[in-house]
Amino acid sequence: MEDIHKAWAGLTGEVCWLLLCTCISATALNLLGMFTIKELGASSMQIVGKLNTIILCAFSVSFMGERLPAAVIFGASIILVGIGFFEHTMNEERSKLDSMGKLPMTKR
């Protein structure tokens, strides 16, 4: 367990500045996340969350020389196929509603 007195003694101006920057960036990240969910919707945000993991794995393979097991590659492929199917189905549904004149007006 850390000692509060040692932590307080180590609190320099540089540490305070870094702590403030961390708090500001965390707040901005949460606010931007809320606005993104509002614009994209919950389903699309779940898809973005899945893609985030796949992109992180791709970067670790590209830049850090990581090796991915076949099961991970297979799982990522399943996710990408599912995302493609979801998007294709949503676009077909939008096209049907648009051709019938029943597409709801969205704010732009």
PDB file of N, CA, C and O in Angstrom, residues 17 46 63 70:
ATOM      1  N   TRP A  17       1.116  19.249 -13.360  1.00  0.00           N
ATOM      2  CA  TRP A  17       0.808  19.605 -14.747  1.00  0.00           C
ATOM      3  C   TRP A  17       0.412  18.362 -15.542  1.00  0.00           C
ATOM      4  O   TRP A  17      -0.566  18.380 -16.282  1.00  0.00           O
ATOM      5  N   GLN A  46     -20.960  -0.115 -31.151  1.00  0.00           N
ATOM      6  CA  GLN A  46     -20.464  -1.450 -30.829  1.00  0.00           C
ATOM      7  C   GLN A  46     -19.571  -1.961 -31.954  1.00  0.00           C
ATOM      8  O   GLN A  46     -18.550  -2.595 -31.707  1.00  0.00           O
ATOM      9  N   PHE A  63       3.927  -3.084 -36.340  1.00  0.00           N
ATOM     10  CA  PHE A  63       5.003  -2.280 -35.791  1.00  0.00           C
ATOM     11  C   PHE A  63       5.816  -2.975 -34.706  1.00  0.00           C
ATOM     12  O   PHE A  63       6.955  -2.604 -34.451  1.00  0.00           O
ATOM     13  N   ALA A  70      -3.895 -18.468 -35.056  1.00  0.00           N
ATOM     14  CA  ALA A  70      -4.891 -18.632 -36.120  1.00  0.00           C
ATOM     15  C   ALA A  70      -6.300 -18.355 -35.608  1.00  0.00           C
ATOM     16  O   ALA A  70      -7.136 -17.811 -36.347  1.00  0.00           O
TER      17      ALA A  70
END
